Coordinates of C-alpha atoms in Angstrom, one line a residue:
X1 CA 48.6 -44.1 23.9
X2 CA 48.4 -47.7 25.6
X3 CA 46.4 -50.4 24.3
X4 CA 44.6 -50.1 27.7
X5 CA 43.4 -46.1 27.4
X6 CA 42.8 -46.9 23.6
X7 CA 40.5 -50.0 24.6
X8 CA 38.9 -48.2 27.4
X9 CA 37.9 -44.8 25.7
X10 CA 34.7 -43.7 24.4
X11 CA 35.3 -42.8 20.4
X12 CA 33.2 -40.9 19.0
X13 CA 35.0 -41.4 16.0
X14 CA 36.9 -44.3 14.2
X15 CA 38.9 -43.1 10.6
X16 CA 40.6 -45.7 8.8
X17 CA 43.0 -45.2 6.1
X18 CA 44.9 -41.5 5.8
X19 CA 44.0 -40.5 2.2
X20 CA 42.4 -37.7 0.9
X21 CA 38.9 -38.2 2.0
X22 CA 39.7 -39.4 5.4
X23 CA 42.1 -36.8 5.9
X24 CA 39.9 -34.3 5.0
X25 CA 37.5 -35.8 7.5
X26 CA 39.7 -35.4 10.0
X27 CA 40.0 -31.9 9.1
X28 CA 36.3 -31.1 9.1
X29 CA 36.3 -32.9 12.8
X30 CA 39.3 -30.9 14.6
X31 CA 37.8 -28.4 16.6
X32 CA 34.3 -30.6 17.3
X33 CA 35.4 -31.7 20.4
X34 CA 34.9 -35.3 19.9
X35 CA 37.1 -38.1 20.6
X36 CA 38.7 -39.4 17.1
X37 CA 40.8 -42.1 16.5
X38 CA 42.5 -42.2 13.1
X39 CA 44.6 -45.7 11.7
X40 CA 46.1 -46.2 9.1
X41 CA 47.6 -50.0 8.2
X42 CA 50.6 -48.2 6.4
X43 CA 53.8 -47.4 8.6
X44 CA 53.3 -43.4 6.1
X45 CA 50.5 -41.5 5.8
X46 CA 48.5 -41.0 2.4
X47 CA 47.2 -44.6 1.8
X48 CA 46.5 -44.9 -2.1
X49 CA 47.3 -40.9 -2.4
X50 CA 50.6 -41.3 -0.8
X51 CA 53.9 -39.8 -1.8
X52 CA 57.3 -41.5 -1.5
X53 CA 61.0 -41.2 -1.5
X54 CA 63.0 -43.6 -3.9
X55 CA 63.5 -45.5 -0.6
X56 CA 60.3 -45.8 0.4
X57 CA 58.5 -46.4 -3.3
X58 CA 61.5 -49.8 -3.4
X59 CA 59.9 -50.7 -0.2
X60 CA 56.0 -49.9 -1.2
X61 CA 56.8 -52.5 -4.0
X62 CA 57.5 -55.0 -2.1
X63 CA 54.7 -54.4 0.3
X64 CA 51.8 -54.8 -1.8
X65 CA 52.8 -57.8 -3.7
X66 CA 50.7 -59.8 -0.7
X67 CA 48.5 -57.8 0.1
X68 CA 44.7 -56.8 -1.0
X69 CA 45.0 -53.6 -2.8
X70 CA 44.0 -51.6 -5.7
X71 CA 47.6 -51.8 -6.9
X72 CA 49.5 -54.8 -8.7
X73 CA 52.4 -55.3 -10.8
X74 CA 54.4 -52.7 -9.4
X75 CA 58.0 -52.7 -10.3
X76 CA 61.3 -50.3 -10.1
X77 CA 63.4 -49.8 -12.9
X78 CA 66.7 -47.9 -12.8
X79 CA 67.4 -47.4 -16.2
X80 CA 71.4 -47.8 -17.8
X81 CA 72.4 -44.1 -19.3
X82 CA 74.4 -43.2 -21.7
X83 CA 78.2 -41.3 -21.1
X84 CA 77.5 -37.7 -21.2
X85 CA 79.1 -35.7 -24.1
X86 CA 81.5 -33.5 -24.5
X87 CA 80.2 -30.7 -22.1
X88 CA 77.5 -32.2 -21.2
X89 CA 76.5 -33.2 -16.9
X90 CA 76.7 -36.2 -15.9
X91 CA 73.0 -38.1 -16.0
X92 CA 72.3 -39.6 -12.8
X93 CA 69.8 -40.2 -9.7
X94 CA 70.4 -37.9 -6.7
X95 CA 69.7 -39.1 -2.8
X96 CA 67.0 -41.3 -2.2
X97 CA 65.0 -38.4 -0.5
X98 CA 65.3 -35.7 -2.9
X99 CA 62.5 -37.2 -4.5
X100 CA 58.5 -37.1 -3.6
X101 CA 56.8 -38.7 -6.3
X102 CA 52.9 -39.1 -5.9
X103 CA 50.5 -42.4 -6.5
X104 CA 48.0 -39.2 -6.9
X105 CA 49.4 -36.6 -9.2
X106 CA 45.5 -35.3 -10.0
X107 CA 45.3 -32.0 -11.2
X108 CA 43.0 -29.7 -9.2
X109 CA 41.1 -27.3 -11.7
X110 CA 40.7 -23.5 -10.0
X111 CA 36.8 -23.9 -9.6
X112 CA 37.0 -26.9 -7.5
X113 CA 35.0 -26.8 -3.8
X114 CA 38.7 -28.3 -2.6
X115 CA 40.6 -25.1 -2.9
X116 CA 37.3 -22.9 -1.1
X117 CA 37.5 -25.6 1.8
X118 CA 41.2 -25.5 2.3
X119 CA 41.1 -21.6 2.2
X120 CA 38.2 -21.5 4.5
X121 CA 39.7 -24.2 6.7
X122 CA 42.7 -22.0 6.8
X123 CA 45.4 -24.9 6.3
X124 CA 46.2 -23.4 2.6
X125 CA 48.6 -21.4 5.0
X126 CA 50.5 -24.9 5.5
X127 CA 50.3 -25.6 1.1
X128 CA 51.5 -24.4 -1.8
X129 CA 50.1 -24.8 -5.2
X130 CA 51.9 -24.5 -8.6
X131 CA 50.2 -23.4 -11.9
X132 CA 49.4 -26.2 -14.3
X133 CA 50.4 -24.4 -17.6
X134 CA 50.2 -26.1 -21.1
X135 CA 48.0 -28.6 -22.6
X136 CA 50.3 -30.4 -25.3
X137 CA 49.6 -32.6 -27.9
X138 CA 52.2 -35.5 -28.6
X139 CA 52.2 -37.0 -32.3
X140 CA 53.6 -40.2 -32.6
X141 CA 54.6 -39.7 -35.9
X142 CA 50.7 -40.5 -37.8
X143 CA 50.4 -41.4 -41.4
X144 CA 47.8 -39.2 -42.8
X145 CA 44.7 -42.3 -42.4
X146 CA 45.2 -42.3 -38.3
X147 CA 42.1 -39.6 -38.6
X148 CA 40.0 -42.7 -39.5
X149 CA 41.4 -44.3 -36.3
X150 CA 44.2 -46.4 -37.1
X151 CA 45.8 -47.5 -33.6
X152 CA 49.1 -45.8 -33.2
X153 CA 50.6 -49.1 -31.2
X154 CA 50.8 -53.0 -32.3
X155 CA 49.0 -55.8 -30.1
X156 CA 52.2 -56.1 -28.0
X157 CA 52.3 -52.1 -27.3
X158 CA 55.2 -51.2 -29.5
X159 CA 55.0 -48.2 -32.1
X160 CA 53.7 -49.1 -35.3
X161 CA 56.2 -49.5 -38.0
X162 CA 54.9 -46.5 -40.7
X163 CA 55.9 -44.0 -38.4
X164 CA 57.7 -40.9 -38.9
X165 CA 59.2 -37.9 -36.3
X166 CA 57.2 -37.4 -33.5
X167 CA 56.2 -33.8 -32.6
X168 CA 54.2 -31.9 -30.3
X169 CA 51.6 -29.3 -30.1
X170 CA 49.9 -26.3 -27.9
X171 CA 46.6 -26.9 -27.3
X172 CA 45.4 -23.1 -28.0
X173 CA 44.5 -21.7 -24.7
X174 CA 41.9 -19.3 -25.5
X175 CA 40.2 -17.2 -29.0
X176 CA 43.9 -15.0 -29.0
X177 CA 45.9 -18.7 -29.7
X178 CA 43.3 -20.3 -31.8
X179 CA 43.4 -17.0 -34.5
X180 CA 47.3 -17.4 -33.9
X181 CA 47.0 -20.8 -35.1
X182 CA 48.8 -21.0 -38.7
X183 CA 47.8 -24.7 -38.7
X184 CA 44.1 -24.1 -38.6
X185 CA 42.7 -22.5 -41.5
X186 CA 40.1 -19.7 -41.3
X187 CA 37.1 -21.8 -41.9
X188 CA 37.8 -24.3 -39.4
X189 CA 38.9 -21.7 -36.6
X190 CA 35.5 -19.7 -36.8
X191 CA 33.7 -23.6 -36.4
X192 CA 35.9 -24.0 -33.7
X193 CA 34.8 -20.5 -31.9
X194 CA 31.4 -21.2 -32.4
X195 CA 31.8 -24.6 -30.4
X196 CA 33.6 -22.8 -27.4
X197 CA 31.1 -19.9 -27.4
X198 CA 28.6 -23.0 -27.6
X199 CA 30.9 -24.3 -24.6
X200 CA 30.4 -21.3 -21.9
X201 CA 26.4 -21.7 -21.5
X202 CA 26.1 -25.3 -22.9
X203 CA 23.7 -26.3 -19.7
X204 CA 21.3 -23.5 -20.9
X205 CA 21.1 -24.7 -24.7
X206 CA 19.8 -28.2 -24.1
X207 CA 18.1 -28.1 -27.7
X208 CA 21.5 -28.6 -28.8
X209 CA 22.9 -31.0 -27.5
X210 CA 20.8 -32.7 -24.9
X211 CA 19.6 -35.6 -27.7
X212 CA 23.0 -36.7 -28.4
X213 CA 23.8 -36.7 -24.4
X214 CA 25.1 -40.2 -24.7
X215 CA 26.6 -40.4 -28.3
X216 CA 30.3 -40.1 -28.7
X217 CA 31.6 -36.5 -28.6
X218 CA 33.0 -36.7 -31.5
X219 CA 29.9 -37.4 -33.6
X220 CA 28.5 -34.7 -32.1
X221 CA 31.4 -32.4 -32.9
X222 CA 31.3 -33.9 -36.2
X223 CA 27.1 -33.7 -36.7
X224 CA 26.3 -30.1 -35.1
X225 CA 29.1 -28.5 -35.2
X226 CA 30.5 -29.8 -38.5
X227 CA 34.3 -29.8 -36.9
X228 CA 36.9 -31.6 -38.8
X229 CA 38.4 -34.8 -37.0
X230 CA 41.8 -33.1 -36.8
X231 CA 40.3 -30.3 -34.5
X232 CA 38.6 -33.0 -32.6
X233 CA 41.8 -34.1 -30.9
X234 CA 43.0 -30.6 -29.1
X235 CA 39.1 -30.6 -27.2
X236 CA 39.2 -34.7 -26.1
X237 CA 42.7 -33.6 -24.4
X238 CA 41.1 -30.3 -22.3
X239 CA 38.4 -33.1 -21.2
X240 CA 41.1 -35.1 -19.3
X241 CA 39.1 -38.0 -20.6
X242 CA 41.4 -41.2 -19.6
X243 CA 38.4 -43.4 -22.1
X244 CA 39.1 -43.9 -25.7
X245 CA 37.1 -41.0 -28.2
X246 CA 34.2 -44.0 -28.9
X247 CA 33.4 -43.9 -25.0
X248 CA 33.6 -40.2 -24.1
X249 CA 30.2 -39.1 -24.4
X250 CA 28.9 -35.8 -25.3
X251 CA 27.2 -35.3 -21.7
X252 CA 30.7 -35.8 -20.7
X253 CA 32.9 -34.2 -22.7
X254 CA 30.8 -31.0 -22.5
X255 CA 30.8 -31.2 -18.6
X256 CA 35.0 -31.2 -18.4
X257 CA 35.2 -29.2 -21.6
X258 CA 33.7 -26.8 -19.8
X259 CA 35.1 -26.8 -16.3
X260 CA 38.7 -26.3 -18.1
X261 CA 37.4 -23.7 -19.9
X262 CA 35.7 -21.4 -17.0
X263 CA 38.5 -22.2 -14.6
X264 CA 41.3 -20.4 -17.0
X265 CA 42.4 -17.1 -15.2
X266 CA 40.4 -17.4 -12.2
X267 CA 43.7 -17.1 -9.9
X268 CA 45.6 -14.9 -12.6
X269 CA 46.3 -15.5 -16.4
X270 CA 47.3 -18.3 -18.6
X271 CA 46.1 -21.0 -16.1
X272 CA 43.1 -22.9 -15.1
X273 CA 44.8 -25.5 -12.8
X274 CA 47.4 -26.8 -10.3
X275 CA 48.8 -29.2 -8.4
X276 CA 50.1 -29.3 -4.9
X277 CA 53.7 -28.7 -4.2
X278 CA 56.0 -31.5 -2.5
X279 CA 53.7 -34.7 -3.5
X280 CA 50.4 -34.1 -4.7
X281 CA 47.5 -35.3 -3.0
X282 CA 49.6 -36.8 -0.4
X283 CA 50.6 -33.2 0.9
X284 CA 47.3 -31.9 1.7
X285 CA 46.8 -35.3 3.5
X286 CA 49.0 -34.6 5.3
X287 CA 48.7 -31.1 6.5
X288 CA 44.9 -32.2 7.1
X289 CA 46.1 -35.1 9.6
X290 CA 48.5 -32.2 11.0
X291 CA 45.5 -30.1 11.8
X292 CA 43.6 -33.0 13.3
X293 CA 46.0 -33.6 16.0
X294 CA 46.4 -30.3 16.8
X295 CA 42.4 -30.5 17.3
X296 CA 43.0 -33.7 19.8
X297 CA 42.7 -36.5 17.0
X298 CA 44.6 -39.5 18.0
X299 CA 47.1 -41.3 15.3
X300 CA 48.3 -44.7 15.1
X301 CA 49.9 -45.9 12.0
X302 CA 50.5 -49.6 11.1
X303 CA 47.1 -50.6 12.7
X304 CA 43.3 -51.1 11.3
X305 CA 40.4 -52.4 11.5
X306 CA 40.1 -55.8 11.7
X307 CA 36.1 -56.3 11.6
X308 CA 32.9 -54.5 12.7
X309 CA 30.0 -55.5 14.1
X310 CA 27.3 -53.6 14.4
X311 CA 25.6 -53.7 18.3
X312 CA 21.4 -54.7 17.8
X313 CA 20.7 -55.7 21.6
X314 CA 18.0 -54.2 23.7
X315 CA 19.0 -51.4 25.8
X316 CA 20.3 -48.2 25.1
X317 CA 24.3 -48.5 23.6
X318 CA 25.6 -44.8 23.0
X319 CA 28.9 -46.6 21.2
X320 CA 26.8 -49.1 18.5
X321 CA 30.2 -50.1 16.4
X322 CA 32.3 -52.7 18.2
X323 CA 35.6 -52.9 16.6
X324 CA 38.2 -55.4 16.3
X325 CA 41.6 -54.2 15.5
X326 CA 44.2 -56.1 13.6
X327 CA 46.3 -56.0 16.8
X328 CA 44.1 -57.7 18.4
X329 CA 42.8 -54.9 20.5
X330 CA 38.9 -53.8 20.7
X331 CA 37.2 -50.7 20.7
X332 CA 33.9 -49.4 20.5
X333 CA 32.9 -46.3 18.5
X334 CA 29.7 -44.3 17.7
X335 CA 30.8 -43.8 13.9
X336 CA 33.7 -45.7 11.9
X337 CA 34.7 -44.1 8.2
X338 CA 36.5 -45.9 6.1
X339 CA 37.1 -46.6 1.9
X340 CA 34.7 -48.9 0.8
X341 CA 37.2 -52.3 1.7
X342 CA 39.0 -53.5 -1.3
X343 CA 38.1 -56.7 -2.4
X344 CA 41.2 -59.2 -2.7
X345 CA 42.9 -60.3 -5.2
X346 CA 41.2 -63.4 -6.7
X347 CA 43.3 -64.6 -10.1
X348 CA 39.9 -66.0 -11.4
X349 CA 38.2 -62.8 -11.6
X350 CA 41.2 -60.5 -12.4
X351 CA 41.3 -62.7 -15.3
X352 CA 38.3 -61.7 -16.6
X353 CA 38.5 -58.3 -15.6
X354 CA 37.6 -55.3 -18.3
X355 CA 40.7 -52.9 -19.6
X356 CA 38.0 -50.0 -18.4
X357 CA 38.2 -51.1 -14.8
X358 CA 42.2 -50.5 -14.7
X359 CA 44.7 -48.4 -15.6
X360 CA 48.6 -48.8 -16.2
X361 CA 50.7 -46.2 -14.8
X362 CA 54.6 -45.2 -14.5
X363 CA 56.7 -42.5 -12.9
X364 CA 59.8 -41.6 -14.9
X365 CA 62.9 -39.4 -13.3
X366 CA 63.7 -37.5 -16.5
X367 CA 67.3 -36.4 -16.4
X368 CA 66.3 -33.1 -18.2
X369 CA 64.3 -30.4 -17.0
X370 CA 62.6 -30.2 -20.5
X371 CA 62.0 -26.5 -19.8
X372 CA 60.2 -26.2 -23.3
X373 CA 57.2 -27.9 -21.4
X374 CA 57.0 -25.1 -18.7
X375 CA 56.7 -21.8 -20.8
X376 CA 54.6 -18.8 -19.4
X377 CA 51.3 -19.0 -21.4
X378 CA 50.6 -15.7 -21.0
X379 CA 51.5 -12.3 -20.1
X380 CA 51.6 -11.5 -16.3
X381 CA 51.0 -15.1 -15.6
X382 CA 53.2 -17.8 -13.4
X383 CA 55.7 -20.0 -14.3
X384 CA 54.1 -22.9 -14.8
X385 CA 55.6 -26.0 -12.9
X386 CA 53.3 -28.3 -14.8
X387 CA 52.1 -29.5 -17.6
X388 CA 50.1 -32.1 -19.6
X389 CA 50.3 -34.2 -22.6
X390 CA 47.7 -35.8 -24.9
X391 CA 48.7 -38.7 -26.7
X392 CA 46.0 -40.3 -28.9
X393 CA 46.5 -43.3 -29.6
X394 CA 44.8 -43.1 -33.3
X395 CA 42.4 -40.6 -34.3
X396 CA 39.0 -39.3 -33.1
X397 CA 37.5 -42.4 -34.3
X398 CA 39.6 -44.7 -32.8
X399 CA 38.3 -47.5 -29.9
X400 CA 41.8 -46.9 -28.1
X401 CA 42.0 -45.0 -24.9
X402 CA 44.8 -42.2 -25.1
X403 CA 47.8 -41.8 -23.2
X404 CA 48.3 -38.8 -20.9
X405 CA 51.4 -37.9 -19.6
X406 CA 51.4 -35.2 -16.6
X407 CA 54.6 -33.5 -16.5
X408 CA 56.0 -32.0 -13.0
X409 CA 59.2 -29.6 -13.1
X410 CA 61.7 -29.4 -10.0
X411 CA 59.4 -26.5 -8.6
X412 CA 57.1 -28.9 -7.4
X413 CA 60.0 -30.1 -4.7
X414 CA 59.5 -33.5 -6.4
X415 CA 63.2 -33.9 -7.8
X416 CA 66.6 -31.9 -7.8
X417 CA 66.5 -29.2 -10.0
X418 CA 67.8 -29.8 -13.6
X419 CA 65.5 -33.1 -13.5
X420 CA 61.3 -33.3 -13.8
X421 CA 59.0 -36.3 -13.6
X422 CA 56.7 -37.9 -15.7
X423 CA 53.3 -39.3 -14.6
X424 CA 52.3 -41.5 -17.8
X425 CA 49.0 -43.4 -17.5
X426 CA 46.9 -45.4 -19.5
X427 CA 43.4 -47.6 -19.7
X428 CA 44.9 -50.8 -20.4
X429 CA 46.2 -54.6 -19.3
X430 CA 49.6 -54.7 -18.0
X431 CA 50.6 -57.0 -21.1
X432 CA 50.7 -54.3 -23.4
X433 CA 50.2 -50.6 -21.5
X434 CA 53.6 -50.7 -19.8
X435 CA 55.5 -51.5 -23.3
X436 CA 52.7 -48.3 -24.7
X437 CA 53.7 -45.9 -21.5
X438 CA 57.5 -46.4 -22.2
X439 CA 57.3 -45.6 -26.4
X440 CA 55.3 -42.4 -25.5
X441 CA 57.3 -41.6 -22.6
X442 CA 60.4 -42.2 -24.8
X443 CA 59.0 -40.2 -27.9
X444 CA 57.7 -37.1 -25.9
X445 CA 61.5 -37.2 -24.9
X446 CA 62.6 -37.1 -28.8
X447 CA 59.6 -34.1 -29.6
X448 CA 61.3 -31.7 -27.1
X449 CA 64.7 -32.5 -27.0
X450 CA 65.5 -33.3 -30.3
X451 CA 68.9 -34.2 -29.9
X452 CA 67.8 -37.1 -27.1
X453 CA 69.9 -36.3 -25.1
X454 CA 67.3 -36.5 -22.0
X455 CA 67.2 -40.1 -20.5
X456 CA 65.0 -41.5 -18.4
X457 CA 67.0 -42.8 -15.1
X458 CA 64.4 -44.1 -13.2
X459 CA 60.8 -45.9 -13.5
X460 CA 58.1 -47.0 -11.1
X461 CA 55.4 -48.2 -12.9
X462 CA 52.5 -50.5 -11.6
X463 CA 48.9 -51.4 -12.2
X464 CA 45.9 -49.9 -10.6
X465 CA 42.2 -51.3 -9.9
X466 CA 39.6 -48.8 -10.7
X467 CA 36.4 -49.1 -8.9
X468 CA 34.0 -52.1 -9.5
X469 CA 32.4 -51.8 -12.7
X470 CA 29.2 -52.2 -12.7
X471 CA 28.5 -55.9 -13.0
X472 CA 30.6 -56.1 -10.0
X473 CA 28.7 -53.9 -8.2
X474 CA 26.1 -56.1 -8.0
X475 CA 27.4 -59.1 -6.8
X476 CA 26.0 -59.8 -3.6
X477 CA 27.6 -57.8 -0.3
X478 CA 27.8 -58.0 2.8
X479 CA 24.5 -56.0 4.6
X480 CA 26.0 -52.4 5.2
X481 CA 25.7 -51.0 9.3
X482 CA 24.2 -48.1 10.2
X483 CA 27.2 -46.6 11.8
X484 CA 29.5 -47.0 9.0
X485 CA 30.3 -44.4 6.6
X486 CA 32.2 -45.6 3.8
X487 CA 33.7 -43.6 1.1
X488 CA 34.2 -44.7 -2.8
X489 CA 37.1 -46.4 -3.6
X490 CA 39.6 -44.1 -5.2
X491 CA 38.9 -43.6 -8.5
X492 CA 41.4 -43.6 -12.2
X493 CA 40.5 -39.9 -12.8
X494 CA 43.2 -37.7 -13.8
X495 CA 41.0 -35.1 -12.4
X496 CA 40.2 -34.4 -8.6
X497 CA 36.7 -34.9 -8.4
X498 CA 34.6 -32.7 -6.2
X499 CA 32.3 -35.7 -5.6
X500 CA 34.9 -36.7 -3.2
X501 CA 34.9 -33.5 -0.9
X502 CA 31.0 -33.9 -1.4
X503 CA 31.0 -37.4 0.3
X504 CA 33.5 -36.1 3.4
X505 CA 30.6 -33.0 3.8
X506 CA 27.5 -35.7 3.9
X507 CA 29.9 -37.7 6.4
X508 CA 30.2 -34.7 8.4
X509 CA 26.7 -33.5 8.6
X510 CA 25.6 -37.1 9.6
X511 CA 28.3 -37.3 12.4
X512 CA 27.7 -33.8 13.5
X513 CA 24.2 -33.8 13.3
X514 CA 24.2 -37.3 15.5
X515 CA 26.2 -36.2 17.9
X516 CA 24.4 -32.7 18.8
X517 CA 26.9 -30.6 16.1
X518 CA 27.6 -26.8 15.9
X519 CA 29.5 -25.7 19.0
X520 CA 28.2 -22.1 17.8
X521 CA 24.6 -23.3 17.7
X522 CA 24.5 -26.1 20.3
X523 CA 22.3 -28.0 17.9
X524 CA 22.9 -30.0 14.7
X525 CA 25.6 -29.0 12.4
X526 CA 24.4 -26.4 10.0
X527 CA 26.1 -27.6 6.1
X528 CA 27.2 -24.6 5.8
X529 CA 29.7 -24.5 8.7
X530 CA 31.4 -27.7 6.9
X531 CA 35.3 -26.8 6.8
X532 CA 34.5 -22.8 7.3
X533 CA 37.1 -22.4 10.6
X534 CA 37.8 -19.0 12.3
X535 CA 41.5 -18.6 13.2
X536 CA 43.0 -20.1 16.7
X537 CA 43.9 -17.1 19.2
X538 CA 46.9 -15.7 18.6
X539 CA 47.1 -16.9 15.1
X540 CA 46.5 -14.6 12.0
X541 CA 47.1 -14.3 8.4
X542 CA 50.8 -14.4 8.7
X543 CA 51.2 -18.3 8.4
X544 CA 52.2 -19.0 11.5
X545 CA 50.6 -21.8 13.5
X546 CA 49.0 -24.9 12.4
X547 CA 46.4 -23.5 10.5
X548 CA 43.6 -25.2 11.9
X549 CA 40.2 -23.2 13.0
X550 CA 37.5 -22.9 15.4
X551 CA 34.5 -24.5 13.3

């Protein structure tokens, strides 16, 4: 498109940035008929959900030293191996793009509104999604007082010096594993039933529990339910809980406790989760843009938005955002969507900033495909091409936030097969939580392949930005326009949160409803057309086409 037909159109839309919310955006928009532009500053698509070859994540690196981003500290690290043994293949990185590995490796639970929408939407025809299996927990080696919360690293994020082997351990997956349990004697198993029957219809049994809403779970394991702090661990690791035990409440705890539980076997046994083949996050992006251009959306990478201004003048102006490109080009637009803009990098205030606003993470290229990870949890179910790990750092009384470590196998398309990847993560400064992701890294390593004979060949790790805490949020901000939707900043949740999709559907019922809506109805958009598509002529169930609808 030239600069003088994108200048001189009448946009209905403006999207900027091509992650998951404004991808889904697009999405929602593809059959309205309206003129949409969609930007993105990157040269890929994704934005902060983006997935990238080892290429392209050397080049990412060096891209966001300068600029204002959620991301810092980023660094590759291609790792000296060992000769291989007698027998033994050789340990080694493959071509650049036979990797795919994701800034957004979330795990999407089988109950979420996401997986509805993109089967409504019809575009699951264009994804596939791999079963999240075990729930593993990693011990460091603990001495028998880490119960009272003795930290499992030093200062400097090494491994304590008393420790012994580490070794991991299933998190039982339903009543069948927890009776199975030799570990667990008979008392503490029926306490533990009698929390997870507690579990399924919590939100009707507020007597119990809805006093000690903002205590930390574990008390309230420990007070009402009498639990002993060793059984305490396996349910903080089904919470996905990224905040140390002292800071997961009981309101919160209960509310993830629970969506693990009730999503387990809803698409067929053993498994309550899963993750999207070929890059995560990035690949439903990506098939959303996909069905936006089909729709007549309009794509330009390596552009944004340079300012906005909000048109207040008498007289009636059906296009009330003017828009300044970074290109120096300007456009007007009824509605721009956008992230809520990053604010930049200022050493002063990152100096200052609280561990629980960021979150150190690294991606390792495992040369093993630690297959013990992957086992079929139950009868009749998948193969699981995922997994995670829980790694307290302590015990349940501990002020430490855990590691997790999300494990992909090759089936995700993310690396060659006899190799898997390893999303570590952990609330912490850079100082200390990169030397902390490489011990657990390395000692999950150890715990399955005894013989350590898995290396790691390759590391990305970097530092993200959560959203700004709270005191931040109320520093003063510029006055927000009326034809601006902005979306949250992405958030440090290991989760996909269905707040997210939540945010896209009020964007699309205000832009709809502005702009006269439902083709079906000629009025405003009804909410509950949001992302329900019919199929395009010609196209039916047999996954042809591009998946996009008539809604």
């Amino acid at each position: 498109m030239t600069t003088e037909s994108v200048e001189d159109t009448a946009w209905d839309v403006l999207i900027s940035g091509t992650g998951l919310p404004q991808s889904l955006l697009a999405l929602a928009l593809s059959r309205s008929k309206l003129n949409v532009l969609h930007l993105d500053r990157n040269n890929y698509y994704g934005a902060f959900d983006a997935a990238f070859s080892l290429q392209e994540a050397d080049t990412w690196v060096k891209d966001i030293q300068d600029e204002s981003s959620c991301f810092r500290d980023a660094s590759v690290l291609r790792h000296d191996v060992r000769p291989p043994a007698a027998g033994e293949p050789v340990a080694e990185l493959s071509f650049p793009r036979a990797y795919s590995l994701s800034l957004s490796p979330q795990i999407i639970y089988t109950r979420s509104s996401l997986l509805a929408a993109l089967v409504s939407s019809k575009v699951y025809r264009q994804l596939e999604f791999q079963a999240i299996g075990s729930w593993w927990i990693l011990d460091l080696g603990t001495t028998s007082t880490d119960v009272t919360g003795n930290p499992a690293f030093g200062e400097d994020g090494s491994l304590s010096a008393d420790r012994g082997p580490a070794s991991l351990k299933r998190v039982p997956g339903g009543r069948e594993d927890v009776f199975k349990d030799g570990s667990i004697d008979l008392r503490s198993k029926r306490l533990l039933m009698k929390f997870l029957k507690f579990a399924a219809d919590y939100e009707n049994q507020t007597d119990v529990w809805e006093a000690h809403a903002s205590i930390p779970f574990t008390d309230f394991l420990s007070s009402q339910f009498h639990l002993p702090p060793e059984l305490h661990v396996p349910l903080l690791a089904i919470s996905m809980s990224s905040e140390s035990a002292r800071k997961t409440s009981t309101a919160v705890a209960l509310q993830r406790i629970t969506r693990h539980l009730r999503s387990i076997g809803r698409f067929g046994p053993g498994f309550g989760a899963v993750v999207p083949k070929w890059g995560g996050a990035a690949e439903i992006a990506q098939v959303a843009c996909r069905a936006g251009a089909v729709g007549g959306t309009v794509y330009m990478l390596g552009n944004d938005i340079e300012g906005v201004r909000e048109h207040t003048g008498d007289g009636a102006d059906s296009s009330p955002a003017h828009i300044q490109l970074r290109n120096g080009e300007k456009l007007k637009a009824r509605w721009v969507a956008q992230s809520t803009p990053w604010r930049p990098m200022m050493p002063e205030l990152d100096l200052h900033r609280q561990s629980d606003g960021e979150m150190v993470k690294s991606i390792s290229i495992v040369s093993s495909p630690l297959t013990s990870l992957f086992t079929t949890t139950a009868e009749g179910g998948p193969q699981p091409a995922g997994a995670v790990v829980f790694v307290p750092q302590g015990g349940s009384a501990a002020d430490i936030p855990p590691v997790h470590i999300i494990a992909h196998s090759s089936e995700t398309g993310e690396c060659p097969a006899g190799q898997c990847v390893l999303y570590a993560s952990v609330r912490a400064h850079a100082a200390t939580g990169f030397s902390t992701l490489e011990t657990s890294v390395q000692r999950l390593l150890e715990a399955v392949d005894g013989n350590s004979s898995a290396q790691v060949l390759y590391t990305l790790r970097y530092q993200q930005l959560g959203p700004p805490s709270a005191a931040e949020a109320t520093q003063p901000q510029p006055p927000a326009l009326s034809c601006v939707r902005e979306f949250d900043a992405p958030s440090l949740d290991l989760v996909f949160d269905d707040d997210v999709l939540e945010q896209v559907r009020q964007a699309w019922c205000q832009i709809r409803g502005k702009e006269g809506g439902s083709e079906t109805t000629g009025g405003e958009a009804s909410s509950d057309e949001f992302m329900v598509f019919d199929d395009r002529d010609g196209i039916g169930g047999n996954g042809d086409g591009d998946g996009d609808g008539d809604g």
